[in-house]
Amino acid sequence: MLNVTGPNDAAGAALLLTTMHRLHQQLGDFTTQLHIAYDFGHGSGLVHAISIEEHAAGPELRSCHRFGFFAEGDADVSELRFSAGVTITPTGCIVEAMVDVDLDEPRGEFGADVHTLHHQRIDQLSFTDALSCLEEQVAALCTMGDVPNRLGFDAW
């Protein structure tokens, strides 16, 4: 991860990590407010995580916020996920934001399956453009307060 803007650019790594931390907190505050505002059911939960993974294209740093919930009478967990991340490749950065849901049972306007409610990916960005784009994508995710309603969850 330290090789993000140049061979020895510790400042670039620090900028990436502090930006990602701030955006993770912003998205975490938003998803926490959704969890408070909607009745996701007994046994539901929300997990905030930052992951660092090595891919063939390069290292990826991703903020993911997962709602786990159960359908009535079902023991399998369904998930609603808000995520945003950046992958650093030799040809530029890839920024991606997504909202998807993995439903074990039909819910709201969606059938049982994996559904992508929002997906935006931009490739070959410079490091600084990628961080700006990531900020814009997280801001866009934080406007999607209607998602629980679309899944048929009632507000408290």
PDB file of N, CA and C in Angstrom, residues 4-110:
ATOM      1  N   VAL A   4       1.679   4.026  -3.428  1.00  0.00           N
ATOM      2  CA  VAL A   4       0.457   4.496  -4.060  1.00  0.00           C
ATOM      3  C   VAL A   4       0.653   5.662  -5.005  1.00  0.00           C
ATOM      4  N   THR A   5       1.581   6.534  -4.766  1.00  0.00           N
ATOM      5  CA  THR A   5       1.781   7.671  -5.664  1.00  0.00           C
ATOM      6  C   THR A   5       3.200   7.754  -6.194  1.00  0.00           C
ATOM      7  N   GLY A   6       4.079   7.013  -5.627  1.00  0.00           N
ATOM      8  CA  GLY A   6       5.466   6.992  -6.054  1.00  0.00           C
ATOM      9  C   GLY A   6       6.188   5.922  -5.273  1.00  0.00           C
ATOM     10  N   PRO A   7       7.412   5.626  -5.640  1.00  0.00           N
ATOM     11  CA  PRO A   7       8.114   4.519  -5.001  1.00  0.00           C
ATOM     12  C   PRO A   7       8.324   4.681  -3.495  1.00  0.00           C
ATOM     13  N   ASN A   8       8.454   5.890  -3.021  1.00  0.00           N
ATOM     14  CA  ASN A   8       8.706   6.109  -1.591  1.00  0.00           C
ATOM     15  C   ASN A   8       7.786   7.176  -1.018  1.00  0.00           C
ATOM     16  N   ASP A   9       6.540   7.188  -1.413  1.00  0.00           N
ATOM     17  CA  ASP A   9       5.643   8.273  -1.025  1.00  0.00           C
ATOM     18  C   ASP A   9       4.791   7.914   0.187  1.00  0.00           C
ATOM     19  N   ALA A  10       5.361   8.073   1.361  1.00  0.00           N
ATOM     20  CA  ALA A  10       4.627   7.810   2.601  1.00  0.00           C
ATOM     21  C   ALA A  10       3.490   8.809   2.762  1.00  0.00           C
ATOM     22  N   ALA A  11       3.652  10.021   2.232  1.00  0.00           N
ATOM     23  CA  ALA A  11       2.588  11.017   2.323  1.00  0.00           C
ATOM     24  C   ALA A  11       1.354  10.567   1.553  1.00  0.00           C
ATOM     25  N   GLY A  12       1.565   9.917   0.407  1.00  0.00           N
ATOM     26  CA  GLY A  12       0.448   9.394  -0.378  1.00  0.00           C
ATOM     27  C   GLY A  12      -0.299   8.302   0.368  1.00  0.00           C
ATOM     28  N   ALA A  13       0.446   7.424   1.021  1.00  0.00           N
ATOM     29  CA  ALA A  13      -0.177   6.357   1.808  1.00  0.00           C
ATOM     30  C   ALA A  13      -0.970   6.945   2.968  1.00  0.00           C
ATOM     31  N   ALA A  14      -0.398   7.947   3.636  1.00  0.00           N
ATOM     32  CA  ALA A  14      -1.091   8.586   4.756  1.00  0.00           C
ATOM     33  C   ALA A  14      -2.363   9.267   4.274  1.00  0.00           C
ATOM     34  N   LEU A  15      -2.312   9.913   3.125  1.00  0.00           N
ATOM     35  CA  LEU A  15      -3.491  10.569   2.557  1.00  0.00           C
ATOM     36  C   LEU A  15      -4.572   9.543   2.232  1.00  0.00           C
ATOM     37  N   LEU A  16      -4.178   8.438   1.623  1.00  0.00           N
ATOM     38  CA  LEU A  16      -5.131   7.378   1.304  1.00  0.00           C
ATOM     39  C   LEU A  16      -5.807   6.853   2.568  1.00  0.00           C
ATOM     40  N   LEU A  17      -5.029   6.537   3.572  1.00  0.00           N
ATOM     41  CA  LEU A  17      -5.579   5.952   4.789  1.00  0.00           C
ATOM     42  C   LEU A  17      -6.451   6.933   5.561  1.00  0.00           C
ATOM     43  N   THR A  18      -6.033   8.183   5.644  1.00  0.00           N
ATOM     44  CA  THR A  18      -6.859   9.149   6.377  1.00  0.00           C
ATOM     45  C   THR A  18      -8.146   9.465   5.617  1.00  0.00           C
ATOM     46  N   THR A  19      -8.070   9.547   4.292  1.00  0.00           N
ATOM     47  CA  THR A  19      -9.276   9.765   3.491  1.00  0.00           C
ATOM     48  C   THR A  19     -10.229   8.592   3.634  1.00  0.00           C
ATOM     49  N   MET A  20      -9.690   7.394   3.536  1.00  0.00           N
ATOM     50  CA  MET A  20     -10.538   6.208   3.650  1.00  0.00           C
ATOM     51  C   MET A  20     -11.161   6.117   5.039  1.00  0.00           C
ATOM     52  N   HIS A  21     -10.404   6.451   6.065  1.00  0.00           N
ATOM     53  CA  HIS A  21     -10.956   6.433   7.424  1.00  0.00           C
ATOM     54  C   HIS A  21     -12.125   7.415   7.547  1.00  0.00           C
ATOM     55  N   ARG A  22     -11.950   8.608   7.032  1.00  0.00           N
ATOM     56  CA  ARG A  22     -13.005   9.628   7.095  1.00  0.00           C
ATOM     57  C   ARG A  22     -14.249   9.186   6.324  1.00  0.00           C
ATOM     58  N   LEU A  23     -14.051   8.634   5.128  1.00  0.00           N
ATOM     59  CA  LEU A  23     -15.186   8.186   4.318  1.00  0.00           C
ATOM     60  C   LEU A  23     -15.869   6.970   4.941  1.00  0.00           C
ATOM     61  N   HIS A  24     -15.084   6.101   5.567  1.00  0.00           N
ATOM     62  CA  HIS A  24     -15.650   4.946   6.265  1.00  0.00           C
ATOM     63  C   HIS A  24     -16.547   5.435   7.409  1.00  0.00           C
ATOM     64  N   GLN A  25     -16.101   6.434   8.123  1.00  0.00           N
ATOM     65  CA  GLN A  25     -16.904   6.991   9.215  1.00  0.00           C
ATOM     66  C   GLN A  25     -18.168   7.655   8.680  1.00  0.00           C
ATOM     67  N   GLN A  26     -18.052   8.384   7.577  1.00  0.00           N
ATOM     68  CA  GLN A  26     -19.208   9.048   6.971  1.00  0.00           C
ATOM     69  C   GLN A  26     -20.255   8.012   6.548  1.00  0.00           C
ATOM     70  N   LEU A  27     -19.820   6.983   5.861  1.00  0.00           N
ATOM     71  CA  LEU A  27     -20.750   5.932   5.433  1.00  0.00           C
ATOM     72  C   LEU A  27     -21.269   5.152   6.632  1.00  0.00           C
ATOM     73  N   GLY A  28     -20.435   4.978   7.643  1.00  0.00           N
ATOM     74  CA  GLY A  28     -20.864   4.310   8.868  1.00  0.00           C
ATOM     75  C   GLY A  28     -21.937   5.098   9.602  1.00  0.00           C
ATOM     76  N   ASP A  29     -21.783   6.409   9.680  1.00  0.00           N
ATOM     77  CA  ASP A  29     -22.806   7.244  10.315  1.00  0.00           C
ATOM     78  C   ASP A  29     -24.132   7.129   9.565  1.00  0.00           C
ATOM     79  N   PHE A  30     -24.057   7.159   8.233  1.00  0.00           N
ATOM     80  CA  PHE A  30     -25.273   7.047   7.420  1.00  0.00           C
ATOM     81  C   PHE A  30     -25.959   5.698   7.628  1.00  0.00           C
ATOM     82  N   THR A  31     -25.206   4.611   7.539  1.00  0.00           N
ATOM     83  CA  THR A  31     -25.831   3.289   7.678  1.00  0.00           C
ATOM     84  C   THR A  31     -26.315   3.049   9.109  1.00  0.00           C
ATOM     85  N   THR A  32     -25.637   3.601  10.084  1.00  0.00           N
ATOM     86  CA  THR A  32     -26.110   3.489  11.468  1.00  0.00           C
ATOM     87  C   THR A  32     -27.451   4.195  11.621  1.00  0.00           C
ATOM     88  N   GLN A  33     -27.592   5.367  11.009  1.00  0.00           N
ATOM     89  CA  GLN A  33     -28.871   6.076  11.062  1.00  0.00           C
ATOM     90  C   GLN A  33     -29.977   5.264  10.377  1.00  0.00           C
ATOM     91  N   LEU A  34     -29.658   4.591   9.275  1.00  0.00           N
ATOM     92  CA  LEU A  34     -30.653   3.710   8.632  1.00  0.00           C
ATOM     93  C   LEU A  34     -31.046   2.576   9.572  1.00  0.00           C
ATOM     94  N   HIS A  35     -30.056   2.007  10.240  1.00  0.00           N
ATOM     95  CA  HIS A  35     -30.332   0.889  11.146  1.00  0.00           C
ATOM     96  C   HIS A  35     -31.217   1.328  12.306  1.00  0.00           C
ATOM     97  N   ILE A  36     -31.021   2.543  12.762  1.00  0.00           N
ATOM     98  CA  ILE A  36     -31.842   3.092  13.843  1.00  0.00           C
ATOM     99  C   ILE A  36     -33.250   3.427  13.343  1.00  0.00           C
ATOM    100  N   ALA A  37     -33.346   3.938  12.116  1.00  0.00           N
ATOM    101  CA  ALA A  37     -34.616   4.445  11.584  1.00  0.00           C
ATOM    102  C   ALA A  37     -35.576   3.355  11.120  1.00  0.00           C
ATOM    103  N   TYR A  38     -35.068   2.182  10.777  1.00  0.00           N
ATOM    104  CA  TYR A  38     -35.912   1.127  10.205  1.00  0.00           C
ATOM    105  C   TYR A  38     -35.912  -0.116  11.083  1.00  0.00           C
ATOM    106  N   ASP A  39     -37.036  -0.798  11.046  1.00  0.00           N
ATOM    107  CA  ASP A  39     -37.193  -2.055  11.766  1.00  0.00           C
ATOM    108  C   ASP A  39     -36.706  -3.195  10.872  1.00  0.00           C
ATOM    109  N   PHE A  40     -35.451  -3.584  11.046  1.00  0.00           N
ATOM    110  CA  PHE A  40     -34.875  -4.672  10.260  1.00  0.00           C
ATOM    111  C   PHE A  40     -35.213  -6.040  10.849  1.00  0.00           C
ATOM    112  N   GLY A  41     -35.932  -6.046  11.947  1.00  0.00           N
ATOM    113  CA  GLY A  41     -36.385  -7.303  12.536  1.00  0.00           C
ATOM    114  C   GLY A  41     -35.513  -7.793  13.670  1.00  0.00           C
ATOM    115  N   HIS A  42     -36.069  -8.728  14.400  1.00  0.00           N
ATOM    116  CA  HIS A  42     -35.375  -9.338  15.532  1.00  0.00           C
ATOM    117  C   HIS A  42     -34.131 -10.080  15.037  1.00  0.00           C
ATOM    118  N   GLY A  43     -33.030  -9.866  15.722  1.00  0.00           N
ATOM    119  CA  GLY A  43     -31.788 -10.550  15.363  1.00  0.00           C
ATOM    120  C   GLY A  43     -31.018  -9.888  14.235  1.00  0.00           C
ATOM    121  N   SER A  44     -31.477  -8.714  13.785  1.00  0.00           N
ATOM    122  CA  SER A  44     -30.744  -8.029  12.715  1.00  0.00           C
ATOM    123  C   SER A  44     -29.486  -7.382  13.296  1.00  0.00           C
ATOM    124  N   GLY A  45     -28.583  -7.027  12.432  1.00  0.00           N
ATOM    125  CA  GLY A  45     -27.360  -6.381  12.877  1.00  0.00           C
ATOM    126  C   GLY A  45     -26.723  -5.593  11.756  1.00  0.00           C
ATOM    127  N   LEU A  46     -25.770  -4.758  12.123  1.00  0.00           N
ATOM    128  CA  LEU A  46     -25.025  -3.939  11.178  1.00  0.00           C
ATOM    129  C   LEU A  46     -23.551  -4.060  11.519  1.00  0.00           C
ATOM    130  N   VAL A  47     -22.733  -4.366  10.521  1.00  0.00           N
ATOM    131  CA  VAL A  47     -21.293  -4.513  10.717  1.00  0.00           C
ATOM    132  C   VAL A  47     -20.578  -3.544   9.784  1.00  0.00           C
ATOM    133  N   HIS A  48     -19.677  -2.751  10.353  1.00  0.00           N
ATOM    134  CA  HIS A  48     -18.836  -1.832   9.589  1.00  0.00           C
ATOM    135  C   HIS A  48     -17.449  -2.465   9.493  1.00  0.00           C
ATOM    136  N   ALA A  49     -16.876  -2.495   8.285  1.00  0.00           N
ATOM    137  CA  ALA A  49     -15.548  -3.091   8.131  1.00  0.00           C
ATOM    138  C   ALA A  49     -14.762  -2.382   7.038  1.00  0.00           C
ATOM    139  N   ILE A  50     -13.465  -2.325   7.238  1.00  0.00           N
ATOM    140  CA  ILE A  50     -12.544  -1.894   6.185  1.00  0.00           C
ATOM    141  C   ILE A  50     -11.694  -3.107   5.846  1.00  0.00           C
ATOM    142  N   SER A  51     -11.583  -3.383   4.562  1.00  0.00           N
ATOM    143  CA  SER A  51     -10.766  -4.525   4.158  1.00  0.00           C
ATOM    144  C   SER A  51      -9.660  -4.061   3.219  1.00  0.00           C
ATOM    145  N   ILE A  52      -8.552  -4.757   3.308  1.00  0.00           N
ATOM    146  CA  ILE A  52      -7.445  -4.570   2.376  1.00  0.00           C
ATOM    147  C   ILE A  52      -7.202  -5.930   1.747  1.00  0.00           C
ATOM    148  N   GLU A  53      -7.338  -5.980   0.429  1.00  0.00           N
ATOM    149  CA  GLU A  53      -7.159  -7.245  -0.289  1.00  0.00           C
ATOM    150  C   GLU A  53      -6.195  -7.043  -1.442  1.00  0.00           C
ATOM    151  N   GLU A  54      -5.434  -8.077  -1.718  1.00  0.00           N
ATOM    152  CA  GLU A  54      -4.530  -8.061  -2.869  1.00  0.00           C
ATOM    153  C   GLU A  54      -5.242  -8.761  -4.019  1.00  0.00           C
ATOM    154  N   HIS A  55      -5.398  -8.049  -5.144  1.00  0.00           N
ATOM    155  CA  HIS A  55      -6.000  -8.603  -6.353  1.00  0.00           C
ATOM    156  C   HIS A  55      -4.939  -8.638  -7.449  1.00  0.00           C
ATOM    157  N   ALA A  56      -5.232  -9.318  -8.535  1.00  0.00           N
ATOM    158  CA  ALA A  56      -4.293  -9.372  -9.655  1.00  0.00           C
ATOM    159  C   ALA A  56      -3.977  -7.969 -10.164  1.00  0.00           C
ATOM    160  N   ALA A  57      -4.967  -7.088 -10.152  1.00  0.00           N
ATOM    161  CA  ALA A  57      -4.763  -5.723 -10.640  1.00  0.00           C
ATOM    162  C   ALA A  57      -3.935  -4.884  -9.674  1.00  0.00           C
ATOM    163  N   GLY A  58      -4.001  -5.196  -8.380  1.00  0.00           N
ATOM    164  CA  GLY A  58      -3.290  -4.426  -7.363  1.00  0.00           C
ATOM    165  C   GLY A  58      -4.055  -4.436  -6.056  1.00  0.00           C
ATOM    166  N   PRO A  59      -3.550  -3.738  -5.047  1.00  0.00           N
ATOM    167  CA  PRO A  59      -4.204  -3.738  -3.739  1.00  0.00           C
ATOM    168  C   PRO A  59      -5.497  -2.921  -3.753  1.00  0.00           C
ATOM    169  N   GLU A  60      -6.483  -3.419  -2.993  1.00  0.00           N
ATOM    170  CA  GLU A  60      -7.770  -2.744  -2.876  1.00  0.00           C
ATOM    171  C   GLU A  60      -8.028  -2.412  -1.409  1.00  0.00           C
ATOM    172  N   LEU A  61      -8.483  -1.203  -1.162  1.00  0.00           N
ATOM    173  CA  LEU A  61      -8.910  -0.762   0.154  1.00  0.00           C
ATOM    174  C   LEU A  61     -10.398  -0.458   0.033  1.00  0.00           C
ATOM    175  N   ARG A  62     -11.239  -1.136   0.849  1.00  0.00           N
ATOM    176  CA  ARG A  62     -12.695  -1.034   0.707  1.00  0.00           C
ATOM    177  C   ARG A  62     -13.362  -0.853   2.059  1.00  0.00           C
ATOM    178  N   SER A  63     -14.334   0.044   2.076  1.00  0.00           N
ATOM    179  CA  SER A  63     -15.208   0.253   3.234  1.00  0.00           C
ATOM    180  C   SER A  63     -16.521  -0.458   2.927  1.00  0.00           C
ATOM    181  N   CYS A  64     -16.945  -1.335   3.837  1.00  0.00           N
ATOM    182  CA  CYS A  64     -18.179  -2.092   3.617  1.00  0.00           C
ATOM    183  C   CYS A  64     -19.035  -2.029   4.879  1.00  0.00           C
ATOM    184  N   HIS A  65     -20.318  -1.823   4.680  1.00  0.00           N
ATOM    185  CA  HIS A  65     -21.283  -1.724   5.775  1.00  0.00           C
ATOM    186  C   HIS A  65     -22.410  -2.696   5.456  1.00  0.00           C
ATOM    187  N   ARG A  66     -22.514  -3.762   6.266  1.00  0.00           N
ATOM    188  CA  ARG A  66     -23.441  -4.872   6.000  1.00  0.00           C
ATOM    189  C   ARG A  66     -24.554  -4.924   7.034  1.00  0.00           C
ATOM    190  N   PHE A  67     -25.785  -4.898   6.537  1.00  0.00           N
ATOM    191  CA  PHE A  67     -26.949  -5.159   7.363  1.00  0.00           C
ATOM    192  C   PHE A  67     -27.270  -6.642   7.215  1.00  0.00           C
ATOM    193  N   GLY A  68     -27.372  -7.359   8.296  1.00  0.00           N
ATOM    194  CA  GLY A  68     -27.822  -8.745   8.267  1.00  0.00           C
ATOM    195  C   GLY A  68     -29.214  -8.810   8.861  1.00  0.00           C
ATOM    196  N   PHE A  69     -30.108  -9.538   8.209  1.00  0.00           N
ATOM    197  CA  PHE A  69     -31.478  -9.645   8.700  1.00  0.00           C
ATOM    198  C   PHE A  69     -32.063 -10.977   8.250  1.00  0.00           C
ATOM    199  N   PHE A  70     -33.128 -11.369   8.913  1.00  0.00           N
ATOM    200  CA  PHE A  70     -33.785 -12.638   8.644  1.00  0.00           C
ATOM    201  C   PHE A  70     -35.170 -12.394   8.067  1.00  0.00           C
ATOM    202  N   ALA A  71     -35.581 -13.265   7.143  1.00  0.00           N
ATOM    203  CA  ALA A  71     -36.969 -13.265   6.698  1.00  0.00           C
ATOM    204  C   ALA A  71     -37.786 -13.996   7.763  1.00  0.00           C
ATOM    205  N   GLU A  72     -39.032 -13.630   7.903  1.00  0.00           N
ATOM    206  CA  GLU A  72     -39.880 -14.261   8.916  1.00  0.00           C
ATOM    207  C   GLU A  72     -39.932 -15.770   8.693  1.00  0.00           C
ATOM    208  N   GLY A  73     -39.607 -16.508   9.747  1.00  0.00           N
ATOM    209  CA  GLY A  73     -39.649 -17.963   9.684  1.00  0.00           C
ATOM    210  C   GLY A  73     -38.476 -18.607   8.967  1.00  0.00           C
ATOM    211  N   ASP A  74     -37.456 -17.822   8.611  1.00  0.00           N
ATOM    212  CA  ASP A  74     -36.311 -18.349   7.880  1.00  0.00           C
ATOM    213  C   ASP A  74     -35.053 -18.225   8.751  1.00  0.00           C
ATOM    214  N   ALA A  75     -34.231 -19.246   8.744  1.00  0.00           N
ATOM    215  CA  ALA A  75     -33.018 -19.239   9.562  1.00  0.00           C
ATOM    216  C   ALA A  75     -31.807 -18.682   8.813  1.00  0.00           C
ATOM    217  N   ASP A  76     -31.910 -18.463   7.502  1.00  0.00           N
ATOM    218  CA  ASP A  76     -30.783 -17.946   6.721  1.00  0.00           C
ATOM    219  C   ASP A  76     -30.754 -16.421   6.754  1.00  0.00           C
ATOM    220  N   VAL A  77     -29.560 -15.877   6.800  1.00  0.00           N
ATOM    221  CA  VAL A  77     -29.379 -14.425   6.877  1.00  0.00           C
ATOM    222  C   VAL A  77     -29.346 -13.836   5.471  1.00  0.00           C
ATOM    223  N   SER A  78     -30.109 -12.781   5.282  1.00  0.00           N
ATOM    224  CA  SER A  78     -30.026 -11.974   4.071  1.00  0.00           C
ATOM    225  C   SER A  78     -29.156 -10.765   4.396  1.00  0.00           C
ATOM    226  N   GLU A  79     -28.572 -10.158   3.370  1.00  0.00           N
ATOM    227  CA  GLU A  79     -27.677  -9.014   3.597  1.00  0.00           C
ATOM    228  C   GLU A  79     -27.984  -7.860   2.662  1.00  0.00           C
ATOM    229  N   LEU A  80     -27.865  -6.660   3.201  1.00  0.00           N
ATOM    230  CA  LEU A  80     -27.864  -5.424   2.444  1.00  0.00           C
ATOM    231  C   LEU A  80     -26.480  -4.818   2.650  1.00  0.00           C
ATOM    232  N   ARG A  81     -25.787  -4.477   1.554  1.00  0.00           N
ATOM    233  CA  ARG A  81     -24.407  -4.002   1.651  1.00  0.00           C
ATOM    234  C   ARG A  81     -24.234  -2.661   0.943  1.00  0.00           C
ATOM    235  N   PHE A  82     -23.620  -1.729   1.644  1.00  0.00           N
ATOM    236  CA  PHE A  82     -23.167  -0.461   1.078  1.00  0.00           C
ATOM    237  C   PHE A  82     -21.642  -0.535   1.095  1.00  0.00           C
ATOM    238  N   SER A  83     -20.986  -0.314  -0.049  1.00  0.00           N
ATOM    239  CA  SER A  83     -19.526  -0.388  -0.058  1.00  0.00           C
ATOM    240  C   SER A  83     -18.926   0.610  -1.046  1.00  0.00           C
ATOM    241  N   ALA A  84     -17.697   1.004  -0.744  1.00  0.00           N
ATOM    242  CA  ALA A  84     -16.941   1.895  -1.625  1.00  0.00           C
ATOM    243  C   ALA A  84     -15.466   1.585  -1.436  1.00  0.00           C
ATOM    244  N   GLY A  85     -14.731   1.609  -2.540  1.00  0.00           N
ATOM    245  CA  GLY A  85     -13.315   1.290  -2.419  1.00  0.00           C
ATOM    246  C   GLY A  85     -12.491   1.798  -3.579  1.00  0.00           C
ATOM    247  N   VAL A  86     -11.192   1.669  -3.386  1.00  0.00           N
ATOM    248  CA  VAL A  86     -10.227   2.062  -4.406  1.00  0.00           C
ATOM    249  C   VAL A  86      -9.220   0.925  -4.581  1.00  0.00           C
ATOM    250  N   THR A  87      -8.912   0.621  -5.841  1.00  0.00           N
ATOM    251  CA  THR A  87      -7.878  -0.357  -6.182  1.00  0.00           C
ATOM    252  C   THR A  87      -6.758   0.396  -6.892  1.00  0.00           C
ATOM    253  N   ILE A  88      -5.542   0.156  -6.476  1.00  0.00           N
ATOM    254  CA  ILE A  88      -4.389   0.853  -7.036  1.00  0.00           C
ATOM    255  C   ILE A  88      -3.680  -0.103  -7.998  1.00  0.00           C
ATOM    256  N   THR A  89      -3.673   0.269  -9.272  1.00  0.00           N
ATOM    257  CA  THR A  89      -3.082  -0.581 -10.300  1.00  0.00           C
ATOM    258  C   THR A  89      -1.915   0.152 -10.951  1.00  0.00           C
ATOM    259  N   PRO A  90      -1.076  -0.571 -11.691  1.00  0.00           N
ATOM    260  CA  PRO A  90       0.041   0.091 -12.381  1.00  0.00           C
ATOM    261  C   PRO A  90      -0.415   1.102 -13.434  1.00  0.00           C
ATOM    262  N   THR A  91      -1.645   0.967 -13.949  1.00  0.00           N
ATOM    263  CA  THR A  91      -2.132   1.874 -14.997  1.00  0.00           C
ATOM    264  C   THR A  91      -3.055   2.961 -14.462  1.00  0.00           C
ATOM    265  N   GLY A  92      -3.266   3.020 -13.170  1.00  0.00           N
ATOM    266  CA  GLY A  92      -4.142   4.021 -12.569  1.00  0.00           C
ATOM    267  C   GLY A  92      -5.033   3.379 -11.519  1.00  0.00           C
ATOM    268  N   CYS A  93      -5.816   4.198 -10.877  1.00  0.00           N
ATOM    269  CA  CYS A  93      -6.687   3.711  -9.799  1.00  0.00           C
ATOM    270  C   CYS A  93      -8.081   3.407 -10.319  1.00  0.00           C
ATOM    271  N   ILE A  94      -8.718   2.446  -9.675  1.00  0.00           N
ATOM    272  CA  ILE A  94     -10.104   2.084  -9.948  1.00  0.00           C
ATOM    273  C   ILE A  94     -10.901   2.427  -8.695  1.00  0.00           C
ATOM    274  N   VAL A  95     -11.972   3.163  -8.875  1.00  0.00           N
ATOM    275  CA  VAL A  95     -12.848   3.527  -7.769  1.00  0.00           C
ATOM    276  C   VAL A  95     -14.211   2.906  -8.043  1.00  0.00           C
ATOM    277  N   GLU A  96     -14.769   2.282  -7.009  1.00  0.00           N
ATOM    278  CA  GLU A  96     -16.036   1.574  -7.191  1.00  0.00           C
ATOM    279  C   GLU A  96     -16.909   1.744  -5.949  1.00  0.00           C
ATOM    280  N   ALA A  97     -18.189   2.031  -6.186  1.00  0.00           N
ATOM    281  CA  ALA A  97     -19.173   2.108  -5.105  1.00  0.00           C
ATOM    282  C   ALA A  97     -20.361   1.239  -5.487  1.00  0.00           C
ATOM    283  N   MET A  98     -20.945   0.598  -4.459  1.00  0.00           N
ATOM    284  CA  MET A  98     -22.023  -0.337  -4.753  1.00  0.00           C
ATOM    285  C   MET A  98     -22.995  -0.418  -3.581  1.00  0.00           C
ATOM    286  N   VAL A  99     -24.253  -0.636  -3.923  1.00  0.00           N
ATOM    287  CA  VAL A  99     -25.272  -1.046  -2.965  1.00  0.00           C
ATOM    288  C   VAL A  99     -25.883  -2.296  -3.567  1.00  0.00           C
ATOM    289  N   ASP A 100     -25.797  -3.390  -2.827  1.00  0.00           N
ATOM    290  CA  ASP A 100     -26.411  -4.621  -3.298  1.00  0.00           C
ATOM    291  C   ASP A 100     -27.085  -5.331  -2.138  1.00  0.00           C
ATOM    292  N   VAL A 101     -27.952  -6.245  -2.497  1.00  0.00           N
ATOM    293  CA  VAL A 101     -28.694  -7.000  -1.500  1.00  0.00           C
ATOM    294  C   VAL A 101     -28.701  -8.464  -1.916  1.00  0.00           C
ATOM    295  N   ASP A 102     -28.496  -9.321  -0.952  1.00  0.00           N
ATOM    296  CA  ASP A 102     -28.525 -10.774  -1.153  1.00  0.00           C
ATOM    297  C   ASP A 102     -29.690 -11.297  -0.322  1.00  0.00           C
ATOM    298  N   LEU A 103     -30.806 -11.567  -0.989  1.00  0.00           N
ATOM    299  CA  LEU A 103     -32.032 -11.959  -0.305  1.00  0.00           C
ATOM    300  C   LEU A 103     -32.254 -13.461  -0.378  1.00  0.00           C
ATOM    301  N   ASP A 104     -32.465 -14.038   0.774  1.00  0.00           N
ATOM    302  CA  ASP A 104     -32.794 -15.456   0.860  1.00  0.00           C
ATOM    303  C   ASP A 104     -34.260 -15.697   0.493  1.00  0.00           C
ATOM    304  N   GLU A 105     -35.103 -14.720   0.779  1.00  0.00           N
ATOM    305  CA  GLU A 105     -36.538 -14.756   0.481  1.00  0.00           C
ATOM    306  C   GLU A 105     -36.913 -13.446  -0.209  1.00  0.00           C
ATOM    307  N   PRO A 106     -37.978 -13.421  -1.022  1.00  0.00           N
ATOM    308  CA  PRO A 106     -38.412 -12.160  -1.635  1.00  0.00           C
ATOM    309  C   PRO A 106     -38.676 -11.099  -0.567  1.00  0.00           C
ATOM    310  N   ARG A 107     -38.372  -9.874  -0.907  1.00  0.00           N
ATOM    311  CA  ARG A 107     -38.537  -8.793   0.074  1.00  0.00           C
ATOM    312  C   ARG A 107     -38.801  -7.492  -0.677  1.00  0.00           C
ATOM    313  N   GLY A 108     -39.865  -6.785  -0.325  1.00  0.00           N
ATOM    314  CA  GLY A 108     -40.193  -5.527  -0.987  1.00  0.00           C
ATOM    315  C   GLY A 108     -40.380  -5.733  -2.470  1.00  0.00           C
ATOM    316  N   GLU A 109     -39.695  -4.939  -3.264  1.00  0.00           N
ATOM    317  CA  GLU A 109     -39.824  -5.039  -4.729  1.00  0.00           C
ATOM    318  C   GLU A 109     -38.826  -6.013  -5.356  1.00  0.00           C
ATOM    319  N   PHE A 110     -38.156  -6.815  -4.531  1.00  0.00           N
ATOM    320  CA  PHE A 110     -37.098  -7.698  -5.017  1.00  0.00           C
ATOM    321  C   PHE A 110     -37.387  -9.157  -4.701  1.00  0.00           C
TER     322      PHE A 110
END
